mmCIF file of C-alpha atoms in Angstrom:
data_model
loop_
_atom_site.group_PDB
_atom_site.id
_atom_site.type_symbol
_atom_site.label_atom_id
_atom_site.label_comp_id
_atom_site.label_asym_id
_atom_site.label_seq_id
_atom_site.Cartn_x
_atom_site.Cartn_y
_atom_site.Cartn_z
ATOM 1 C CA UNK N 1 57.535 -69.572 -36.742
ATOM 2 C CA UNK N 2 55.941 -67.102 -40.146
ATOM 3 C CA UNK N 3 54.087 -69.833 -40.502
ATOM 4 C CA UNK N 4 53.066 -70.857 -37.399
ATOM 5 C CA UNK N 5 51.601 -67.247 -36.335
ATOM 6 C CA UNK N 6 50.125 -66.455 -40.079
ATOM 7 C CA UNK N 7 48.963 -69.668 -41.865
ATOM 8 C CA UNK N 8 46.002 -71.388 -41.240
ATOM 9 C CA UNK N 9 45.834 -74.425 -40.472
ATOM 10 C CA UNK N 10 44.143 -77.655 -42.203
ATOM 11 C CA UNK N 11 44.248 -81.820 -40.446
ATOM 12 C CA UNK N 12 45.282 -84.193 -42.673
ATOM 13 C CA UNK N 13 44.379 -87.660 -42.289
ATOM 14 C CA UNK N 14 46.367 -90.140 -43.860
ATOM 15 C CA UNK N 15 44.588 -92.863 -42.672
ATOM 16 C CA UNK N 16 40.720 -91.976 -43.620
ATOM 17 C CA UNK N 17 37.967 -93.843 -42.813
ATOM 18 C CA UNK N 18 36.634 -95.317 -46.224
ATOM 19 C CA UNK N 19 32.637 -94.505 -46.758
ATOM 20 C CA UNK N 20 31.229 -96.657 -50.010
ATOM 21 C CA UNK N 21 27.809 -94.241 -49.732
ATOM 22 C CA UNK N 22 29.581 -91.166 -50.524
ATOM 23 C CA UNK N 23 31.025 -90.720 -54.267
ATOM 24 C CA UNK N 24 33.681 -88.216 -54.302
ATOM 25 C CA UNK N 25 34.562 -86.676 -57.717
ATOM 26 C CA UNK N 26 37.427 -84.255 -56.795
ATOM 27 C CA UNK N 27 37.575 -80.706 -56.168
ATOM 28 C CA UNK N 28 39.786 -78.282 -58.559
ATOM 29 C CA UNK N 29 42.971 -79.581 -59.265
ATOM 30 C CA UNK N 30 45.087 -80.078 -62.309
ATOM 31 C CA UNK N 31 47.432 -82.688 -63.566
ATOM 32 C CA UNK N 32 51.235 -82.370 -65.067
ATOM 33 C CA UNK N 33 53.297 -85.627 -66.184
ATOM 34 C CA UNK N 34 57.147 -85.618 -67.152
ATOM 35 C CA UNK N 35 58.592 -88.237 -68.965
ATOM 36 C CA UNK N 36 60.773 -90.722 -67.287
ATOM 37 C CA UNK N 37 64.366 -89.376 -66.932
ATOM 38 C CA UNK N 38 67.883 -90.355 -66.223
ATOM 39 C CA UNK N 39 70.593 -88.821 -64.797
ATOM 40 C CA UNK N 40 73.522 -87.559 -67.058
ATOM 41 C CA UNK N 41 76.481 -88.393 -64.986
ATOM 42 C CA UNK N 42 79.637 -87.335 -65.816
ATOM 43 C CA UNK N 43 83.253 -87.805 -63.397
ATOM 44 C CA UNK N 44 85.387 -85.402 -62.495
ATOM 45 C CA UNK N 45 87.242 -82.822 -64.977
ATOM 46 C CA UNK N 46 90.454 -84.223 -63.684
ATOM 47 C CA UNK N 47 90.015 -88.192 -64.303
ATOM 48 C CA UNK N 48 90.901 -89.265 -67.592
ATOM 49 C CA UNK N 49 88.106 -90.419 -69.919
ATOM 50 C CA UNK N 50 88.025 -94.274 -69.253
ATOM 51 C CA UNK N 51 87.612 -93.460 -65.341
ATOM 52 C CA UNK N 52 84.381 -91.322 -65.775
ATOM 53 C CA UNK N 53 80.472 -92.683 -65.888
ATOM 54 C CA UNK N 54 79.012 -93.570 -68.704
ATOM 55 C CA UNK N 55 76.748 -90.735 -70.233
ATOM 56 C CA UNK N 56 73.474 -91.891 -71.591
ATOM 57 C CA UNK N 57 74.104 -92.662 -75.903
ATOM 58 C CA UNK N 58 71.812 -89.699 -77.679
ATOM 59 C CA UNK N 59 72.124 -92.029 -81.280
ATOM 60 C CA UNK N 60 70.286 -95.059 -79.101
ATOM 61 C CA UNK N 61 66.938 -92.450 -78.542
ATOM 62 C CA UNK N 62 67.446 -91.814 -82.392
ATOM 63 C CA UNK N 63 67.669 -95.144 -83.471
ATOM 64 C CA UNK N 64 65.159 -96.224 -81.306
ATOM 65 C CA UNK N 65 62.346 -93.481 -82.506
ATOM 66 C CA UNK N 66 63.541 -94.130 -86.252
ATOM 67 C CA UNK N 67 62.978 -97.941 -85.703
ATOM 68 C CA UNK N 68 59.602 -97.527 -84.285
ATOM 69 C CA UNK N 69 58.548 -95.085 -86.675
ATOM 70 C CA UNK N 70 59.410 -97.110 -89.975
ATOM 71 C CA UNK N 71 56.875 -100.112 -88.308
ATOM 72 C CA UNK N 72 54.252 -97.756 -86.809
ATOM 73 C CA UNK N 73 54.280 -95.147 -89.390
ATOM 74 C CA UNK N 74 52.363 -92.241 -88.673
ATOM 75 C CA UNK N 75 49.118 -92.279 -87.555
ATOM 76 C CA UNK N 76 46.082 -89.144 -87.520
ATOM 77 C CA UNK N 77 42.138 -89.363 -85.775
ATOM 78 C CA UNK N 78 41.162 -92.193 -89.164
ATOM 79 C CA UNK N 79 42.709 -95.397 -89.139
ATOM 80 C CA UNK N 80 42.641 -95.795 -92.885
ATOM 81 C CA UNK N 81 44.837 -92.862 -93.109
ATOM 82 C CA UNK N 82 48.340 -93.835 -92.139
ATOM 83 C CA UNK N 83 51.558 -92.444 -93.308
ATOM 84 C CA UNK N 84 52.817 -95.529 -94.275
ATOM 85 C CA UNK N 85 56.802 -95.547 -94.694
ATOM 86 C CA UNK N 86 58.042 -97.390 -97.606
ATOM 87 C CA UNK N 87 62.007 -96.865 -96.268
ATOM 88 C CA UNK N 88 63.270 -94.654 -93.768
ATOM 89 C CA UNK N 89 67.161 -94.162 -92.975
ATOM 90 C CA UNK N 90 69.181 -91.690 -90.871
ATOM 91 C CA UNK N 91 69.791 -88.857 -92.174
ATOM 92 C CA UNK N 92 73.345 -87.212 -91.109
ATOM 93 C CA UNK N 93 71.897 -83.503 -90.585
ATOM 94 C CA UNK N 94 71.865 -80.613 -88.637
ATOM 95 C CA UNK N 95 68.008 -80.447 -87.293
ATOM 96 C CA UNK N 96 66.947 -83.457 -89.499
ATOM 97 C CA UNK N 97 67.743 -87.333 -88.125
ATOM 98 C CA UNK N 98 65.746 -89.007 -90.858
ATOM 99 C CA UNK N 99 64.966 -89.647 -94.305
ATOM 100 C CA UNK N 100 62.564 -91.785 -96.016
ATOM 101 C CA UNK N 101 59.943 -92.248 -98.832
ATOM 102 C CA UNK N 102 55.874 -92.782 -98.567
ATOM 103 C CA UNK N 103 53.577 -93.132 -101.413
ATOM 104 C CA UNK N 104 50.608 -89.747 -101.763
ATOM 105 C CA UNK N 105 47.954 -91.069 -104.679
ATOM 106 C CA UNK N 106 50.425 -93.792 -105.644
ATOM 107 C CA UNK N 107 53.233 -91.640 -106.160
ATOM 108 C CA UNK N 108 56.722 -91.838 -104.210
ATOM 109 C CA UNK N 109 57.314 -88.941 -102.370
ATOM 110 C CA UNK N 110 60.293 -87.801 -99.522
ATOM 111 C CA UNK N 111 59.891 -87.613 -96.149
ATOM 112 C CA UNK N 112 62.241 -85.636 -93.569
ATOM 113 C CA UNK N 113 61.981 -86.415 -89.951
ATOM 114 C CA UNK N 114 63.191 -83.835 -87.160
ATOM 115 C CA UNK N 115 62.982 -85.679 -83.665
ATOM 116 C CA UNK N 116 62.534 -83.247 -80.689
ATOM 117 C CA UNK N 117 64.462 -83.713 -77.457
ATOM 118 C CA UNK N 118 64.223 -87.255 -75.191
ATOM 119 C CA UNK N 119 63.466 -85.280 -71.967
ATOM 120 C CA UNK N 120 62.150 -81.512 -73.314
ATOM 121 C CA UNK N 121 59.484 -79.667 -75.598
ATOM 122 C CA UNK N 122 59.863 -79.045 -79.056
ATOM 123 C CA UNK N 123 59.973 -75.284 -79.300
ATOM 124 C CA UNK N 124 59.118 -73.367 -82.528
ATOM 125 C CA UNK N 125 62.513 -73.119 -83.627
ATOM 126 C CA UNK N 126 63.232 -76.292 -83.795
ATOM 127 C CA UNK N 127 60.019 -76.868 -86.147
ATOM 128 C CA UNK N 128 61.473 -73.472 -88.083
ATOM 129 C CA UNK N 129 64.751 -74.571 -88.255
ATOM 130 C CA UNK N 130 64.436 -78.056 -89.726
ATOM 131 C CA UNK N 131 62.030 -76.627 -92.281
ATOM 132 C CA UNK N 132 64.144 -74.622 -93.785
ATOM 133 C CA UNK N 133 66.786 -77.704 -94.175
ATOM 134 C CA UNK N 134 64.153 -80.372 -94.928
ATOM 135 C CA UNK N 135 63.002 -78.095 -97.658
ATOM 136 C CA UNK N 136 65.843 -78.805 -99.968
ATOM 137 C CA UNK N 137 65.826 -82.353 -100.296
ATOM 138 C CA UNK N 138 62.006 -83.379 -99.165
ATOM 139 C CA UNK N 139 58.163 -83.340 -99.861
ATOM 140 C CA UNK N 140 57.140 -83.870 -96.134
ATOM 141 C CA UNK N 141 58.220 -82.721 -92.948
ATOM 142 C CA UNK N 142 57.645 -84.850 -89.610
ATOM 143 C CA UNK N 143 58.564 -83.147 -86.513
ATOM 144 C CA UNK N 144 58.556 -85.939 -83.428
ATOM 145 C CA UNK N 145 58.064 -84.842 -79.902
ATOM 146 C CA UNK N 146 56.862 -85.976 -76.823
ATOM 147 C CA UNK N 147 55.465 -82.191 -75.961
ATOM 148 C CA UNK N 148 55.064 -79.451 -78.057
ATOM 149 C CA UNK N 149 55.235 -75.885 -76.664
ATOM 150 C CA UNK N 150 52.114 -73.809 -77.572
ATOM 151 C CA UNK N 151 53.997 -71.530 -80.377
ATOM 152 C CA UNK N 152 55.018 -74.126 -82.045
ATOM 153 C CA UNK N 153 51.708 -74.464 -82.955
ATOM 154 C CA UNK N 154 51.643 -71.070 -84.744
ATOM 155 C CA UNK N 155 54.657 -71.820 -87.265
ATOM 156 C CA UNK N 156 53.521 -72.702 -90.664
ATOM 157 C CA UNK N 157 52.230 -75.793 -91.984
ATOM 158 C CA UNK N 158 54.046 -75.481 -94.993
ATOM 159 C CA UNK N 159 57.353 -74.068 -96.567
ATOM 160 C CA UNK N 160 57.123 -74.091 -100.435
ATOM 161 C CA UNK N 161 56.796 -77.328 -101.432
ATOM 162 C CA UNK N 162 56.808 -79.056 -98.252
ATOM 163 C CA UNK N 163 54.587 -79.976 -95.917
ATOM 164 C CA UNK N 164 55.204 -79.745 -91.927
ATOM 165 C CA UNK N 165 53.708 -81.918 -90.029
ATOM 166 C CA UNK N 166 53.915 -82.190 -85.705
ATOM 167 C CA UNK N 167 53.673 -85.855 -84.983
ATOM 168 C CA UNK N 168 53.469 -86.553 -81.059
ATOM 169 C CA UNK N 169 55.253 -89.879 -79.696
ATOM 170 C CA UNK N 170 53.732 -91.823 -76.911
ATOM 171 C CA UNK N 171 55.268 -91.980 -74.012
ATOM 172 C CA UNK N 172 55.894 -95.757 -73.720
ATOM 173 C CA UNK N 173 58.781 -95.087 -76.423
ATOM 174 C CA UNK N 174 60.849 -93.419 -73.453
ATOM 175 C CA UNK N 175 60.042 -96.631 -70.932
ATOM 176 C CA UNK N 176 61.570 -99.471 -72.993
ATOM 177 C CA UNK N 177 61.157 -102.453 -74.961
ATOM 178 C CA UNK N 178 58.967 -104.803 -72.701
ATOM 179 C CA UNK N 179 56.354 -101.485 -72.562
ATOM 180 C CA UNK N 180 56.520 -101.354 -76.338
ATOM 181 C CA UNK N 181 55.763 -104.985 -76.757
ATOM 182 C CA UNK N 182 52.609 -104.446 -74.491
ATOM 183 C CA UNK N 183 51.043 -101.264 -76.364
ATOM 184 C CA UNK N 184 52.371 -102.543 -80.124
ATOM 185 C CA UNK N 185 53.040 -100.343 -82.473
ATOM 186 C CA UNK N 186 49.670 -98.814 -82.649
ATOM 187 C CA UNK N 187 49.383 -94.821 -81.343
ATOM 188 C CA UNK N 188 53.001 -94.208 -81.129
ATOM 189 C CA UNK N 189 53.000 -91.320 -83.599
ATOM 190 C CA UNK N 190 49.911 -89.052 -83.871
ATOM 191 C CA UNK N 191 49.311 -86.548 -86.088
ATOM 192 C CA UNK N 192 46.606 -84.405 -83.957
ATOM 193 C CA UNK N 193 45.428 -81.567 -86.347
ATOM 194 C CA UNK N 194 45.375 -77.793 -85.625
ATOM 195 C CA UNK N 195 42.365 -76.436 -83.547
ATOM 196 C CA UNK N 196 39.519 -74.379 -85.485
ATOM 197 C CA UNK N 197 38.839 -71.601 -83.219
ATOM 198 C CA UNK N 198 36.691 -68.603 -82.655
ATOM 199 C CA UNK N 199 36.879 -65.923 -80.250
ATOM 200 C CA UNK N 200 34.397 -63.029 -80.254
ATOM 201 C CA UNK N 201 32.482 -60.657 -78.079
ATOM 202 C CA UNK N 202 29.343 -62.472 -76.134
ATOM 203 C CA UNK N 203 27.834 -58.720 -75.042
ATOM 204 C CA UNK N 204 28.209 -56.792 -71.373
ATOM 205 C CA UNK N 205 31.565 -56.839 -71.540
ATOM 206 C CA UNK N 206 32.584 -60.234 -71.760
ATOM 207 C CA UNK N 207 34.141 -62.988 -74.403
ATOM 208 C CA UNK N 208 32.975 -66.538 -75.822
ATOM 209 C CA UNK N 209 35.485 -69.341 -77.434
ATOM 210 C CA UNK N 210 34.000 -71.960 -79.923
ATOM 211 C CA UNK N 211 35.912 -74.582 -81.149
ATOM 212 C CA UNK N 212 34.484 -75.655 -84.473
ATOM 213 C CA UNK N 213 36.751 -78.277 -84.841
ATOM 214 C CA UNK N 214 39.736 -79.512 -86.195
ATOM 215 C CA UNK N 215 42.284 -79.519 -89.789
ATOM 216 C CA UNK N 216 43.586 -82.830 -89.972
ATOM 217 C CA UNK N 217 45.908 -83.906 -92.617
ATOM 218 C CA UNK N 218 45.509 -87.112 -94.830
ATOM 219 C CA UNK N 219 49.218 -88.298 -95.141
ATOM 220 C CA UNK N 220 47.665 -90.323 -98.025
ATOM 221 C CA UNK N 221 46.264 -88.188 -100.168
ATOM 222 C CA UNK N 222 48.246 -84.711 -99.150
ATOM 223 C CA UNK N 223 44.828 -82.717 -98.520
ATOM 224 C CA UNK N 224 44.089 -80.870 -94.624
ATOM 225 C CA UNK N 225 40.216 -80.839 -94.075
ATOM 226 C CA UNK N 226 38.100 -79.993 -91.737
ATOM 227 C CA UNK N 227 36.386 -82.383 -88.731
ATOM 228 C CA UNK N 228 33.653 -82.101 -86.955
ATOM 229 C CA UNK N 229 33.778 -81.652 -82.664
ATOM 230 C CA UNK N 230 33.182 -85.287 -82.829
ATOM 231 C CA UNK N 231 36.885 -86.202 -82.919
ATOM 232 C CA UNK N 232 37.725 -83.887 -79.873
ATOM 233 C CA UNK N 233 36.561 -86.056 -76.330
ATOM 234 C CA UNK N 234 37.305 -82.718 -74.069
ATOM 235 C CA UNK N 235 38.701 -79.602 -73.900
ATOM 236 C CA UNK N 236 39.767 -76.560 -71.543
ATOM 237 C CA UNK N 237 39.965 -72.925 -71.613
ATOM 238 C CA UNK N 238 42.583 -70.761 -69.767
ATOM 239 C CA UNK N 239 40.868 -67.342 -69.687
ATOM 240 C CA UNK N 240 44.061 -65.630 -68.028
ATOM 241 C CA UNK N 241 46.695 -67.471 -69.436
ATOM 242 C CA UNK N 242 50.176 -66.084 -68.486
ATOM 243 C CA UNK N 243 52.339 -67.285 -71.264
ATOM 244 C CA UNK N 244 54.135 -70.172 -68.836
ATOM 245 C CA UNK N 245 50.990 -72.276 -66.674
ATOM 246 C CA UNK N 246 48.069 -73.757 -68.281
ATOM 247 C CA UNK N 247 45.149 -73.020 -65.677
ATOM 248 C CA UNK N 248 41.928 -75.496 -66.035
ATOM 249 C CA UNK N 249 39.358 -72.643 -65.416
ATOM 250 C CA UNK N 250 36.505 -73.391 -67.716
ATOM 251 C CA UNK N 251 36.244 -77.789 -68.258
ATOM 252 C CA UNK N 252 33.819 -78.275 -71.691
ATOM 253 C CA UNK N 253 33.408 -81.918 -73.070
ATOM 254 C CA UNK N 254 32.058 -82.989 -76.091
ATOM 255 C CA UNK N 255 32.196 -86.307 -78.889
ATOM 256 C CA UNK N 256 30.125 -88.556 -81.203
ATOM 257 C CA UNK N 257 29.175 -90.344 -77.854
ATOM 258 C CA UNK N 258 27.533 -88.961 -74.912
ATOM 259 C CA UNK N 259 30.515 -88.130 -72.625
ATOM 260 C CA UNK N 260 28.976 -88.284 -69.017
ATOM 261 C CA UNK N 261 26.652 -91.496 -69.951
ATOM 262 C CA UNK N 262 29.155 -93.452 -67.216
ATOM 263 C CA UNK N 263 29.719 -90.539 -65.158
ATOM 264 C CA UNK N 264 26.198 -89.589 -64.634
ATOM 265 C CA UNK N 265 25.959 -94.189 -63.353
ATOM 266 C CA UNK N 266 28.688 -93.762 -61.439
ATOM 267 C CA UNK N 267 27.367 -90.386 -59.126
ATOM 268 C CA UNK N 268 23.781 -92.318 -59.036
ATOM 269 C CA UNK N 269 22.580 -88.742 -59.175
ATOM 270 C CA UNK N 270 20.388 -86.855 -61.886
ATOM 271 C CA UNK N 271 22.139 -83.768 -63.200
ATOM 272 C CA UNK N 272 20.162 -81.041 -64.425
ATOM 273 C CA UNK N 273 19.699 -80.398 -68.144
ATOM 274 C CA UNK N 274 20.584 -76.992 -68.095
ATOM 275 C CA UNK N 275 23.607 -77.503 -65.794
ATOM 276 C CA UNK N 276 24.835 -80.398 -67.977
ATOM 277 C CA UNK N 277 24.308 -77.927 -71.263
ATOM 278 C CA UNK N 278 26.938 -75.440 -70.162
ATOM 279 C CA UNK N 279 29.702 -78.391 -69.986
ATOM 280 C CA UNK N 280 28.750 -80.407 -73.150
ATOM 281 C CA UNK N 281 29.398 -78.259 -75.326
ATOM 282 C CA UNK N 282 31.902 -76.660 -78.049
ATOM 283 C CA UNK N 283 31.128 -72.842 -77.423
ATOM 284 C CA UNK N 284 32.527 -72.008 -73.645
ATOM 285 C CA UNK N 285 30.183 -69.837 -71.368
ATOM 286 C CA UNK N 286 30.742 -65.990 -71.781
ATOM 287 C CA UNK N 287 33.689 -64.655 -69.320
ATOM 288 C CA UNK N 288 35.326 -60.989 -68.767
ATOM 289 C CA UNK N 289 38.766 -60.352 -70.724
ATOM 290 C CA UNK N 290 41.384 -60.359 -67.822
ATOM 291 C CA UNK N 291 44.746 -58.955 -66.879
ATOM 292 C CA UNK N 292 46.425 -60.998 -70.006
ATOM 293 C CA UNK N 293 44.700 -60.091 -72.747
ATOM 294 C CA UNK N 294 45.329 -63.629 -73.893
ATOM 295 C CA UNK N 295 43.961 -67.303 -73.674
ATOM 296 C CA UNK N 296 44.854 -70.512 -73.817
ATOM 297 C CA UNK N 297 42.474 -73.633 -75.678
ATOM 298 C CA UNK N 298 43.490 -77.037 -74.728
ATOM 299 C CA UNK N 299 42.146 -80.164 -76.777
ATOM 300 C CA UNK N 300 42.159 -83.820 -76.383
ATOM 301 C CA UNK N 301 41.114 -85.957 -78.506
ATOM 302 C CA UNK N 302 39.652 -89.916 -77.771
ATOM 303 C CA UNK N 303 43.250 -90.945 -78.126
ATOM 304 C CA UNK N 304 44.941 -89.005 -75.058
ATOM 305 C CA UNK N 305 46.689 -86.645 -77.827
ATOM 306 C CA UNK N 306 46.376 -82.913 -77.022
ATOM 307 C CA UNK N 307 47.216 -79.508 -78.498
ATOM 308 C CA UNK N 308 47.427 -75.951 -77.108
ATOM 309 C CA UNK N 309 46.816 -72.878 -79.158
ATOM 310 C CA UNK N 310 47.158 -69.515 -77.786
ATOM 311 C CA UNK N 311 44.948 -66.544 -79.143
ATOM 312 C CA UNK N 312 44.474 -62.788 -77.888
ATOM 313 C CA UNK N 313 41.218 -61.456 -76.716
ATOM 314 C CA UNK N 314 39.058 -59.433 -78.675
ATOM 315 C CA UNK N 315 37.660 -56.347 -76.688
ATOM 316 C CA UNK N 316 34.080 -57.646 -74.724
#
């Protein structure tokens, strides 16, 4: 009845007439994804042990990742530069499930790999914690996930000797086999490098980002450089962002290629060069500071891979 007296009120057709002249792009909106899940069902506290459901085996998701990981290896932006993994075992520890050896300038080094949850985000203490153990037996850290929250990000790269490395896993290795024979073992374990990014006053009052590119590491030869804004295919600034909820509020996209080549076909429409200026590009348009203090840089590269870093504002 609230509703009824206070809301307005929208028709929804779910049925629409379909019009091939008219080429809708979309209006604002933003897009989540969770990875398939199960159920974890248990029986009753009262029925003895052989009466209750089956719980889903954590050791299977372990063994599976591990398998996959010793064919695929680990993968960054180049193709020549793959972690190759000469042997890879479990490992029987607390925060680390793995242990194996790679070769860096044709000498045998130790790898550790930490996998992150099957059905969560790999938090920063999980990337702390199985630093500090990998540090005593291995050269390189690998820390598997299937989502990374934004501080992990801003843990170190390195501990001592070792080097820590986030390596995201594609989705398909939570959907089965026959999905995994279809995609191969190709872009199951990226490596997508930390964001370069700059944040400074732009004049009345307001802020500009730039993203100058990226530091990927070379599993090959041990050495993080610098890339160019030609790996990243898009990304997207939260101006506000609250610590919990990405919000898409400024949409930049950039590349080697020209981005909007099939886009620009596709609306049969000539866009104007300054409005098309103010999207392709790697510096964002100037905006106030807001109630945060803090924003948000999302980027995606050509492979689907993206990474989140968080930074506070500068005073306009």
């Amino acid at each position: 009845a609230a509703i009824a007296r206070h809301a307005e009120t929208e028709t929804l057709f779910d049925r629409p007439y379909e019009d091939r002249k008219v080429v809708r792009v979309s209006g604002p909106f933003t897009v989540e994804s969770l990875s398939p899940h199960r159920v974890m069902v248990d029986g009753p506290e009262d029925l003895p042990a052989a009466e209750t459901a089956p719980s889903v085996d954590a050791g299977a998701f372990v063994t599976t990742i591990l398998d996959n990981l010793r064919r695929a290896g680990v993968q960054n932006t180049k193709r020549a530069e793959r972690l190759e993994l000469t042997r890879l075992d479990h490992y029987p520890g607390v925060y680390c499930q793995g242990v194996g050896e790679y070769s860096e300038n044709g000498v045998a080094k130790t790898v550790a790999i930490a996998i992150g949850p099957e059905y969560g985000t790999v938090g920063p203490e999980l990337v702390r914690d199985a630093a500090k153990e990998a540090v005593k037996f291995a050269d390189l850290l690998v820390v598997c996930g299937f989502a990374f929250d934004p501080l992990a990000g801003e843990e170190a790269s390195s501990l001592g000797r070792l080097t820590i490395l986030q390596a995201r896993m594609n989705p398909d290795l939570a959907m089965g086999d026959e999905l995994l024979k279809k995609t191969g073992t190709g872009n199951l374990f990226m490596v997508f490098g930390e964001p370069d990014i700059d944040v400074r006053p732009a004049g009345e009052g307001t802020i500009e980002v730039e993203v100058k590119g990226l530091d990927v590491y070379d599993p090959t030869t041990g050495v993080l450089r610098s890339s160019s804004v030609d790996d990243i295919a898009a990304w997207f600034l939260d101006t506000n962002y609250d610590g919990d909820a990405f919000f898409v509020r400024h949409a930049y996209f950039t590349g080697a290629d020209d981005p909007y080549d099939k886009l620009r076909r596709a609306l049969r429409a000539d866009i104007s060069d300054e409005a098309w200026a103010t999207v392709n590009s790697n510096v964002s348009r100037p905006f106030a500071v807001l109630a945060t203090g803090t924003v948000a840089v999302k980027v995606i590269n050509h492979y689907g891979d993206e990474v989140m870093k968080v930074v506070s504002t500068p005073a306009g």
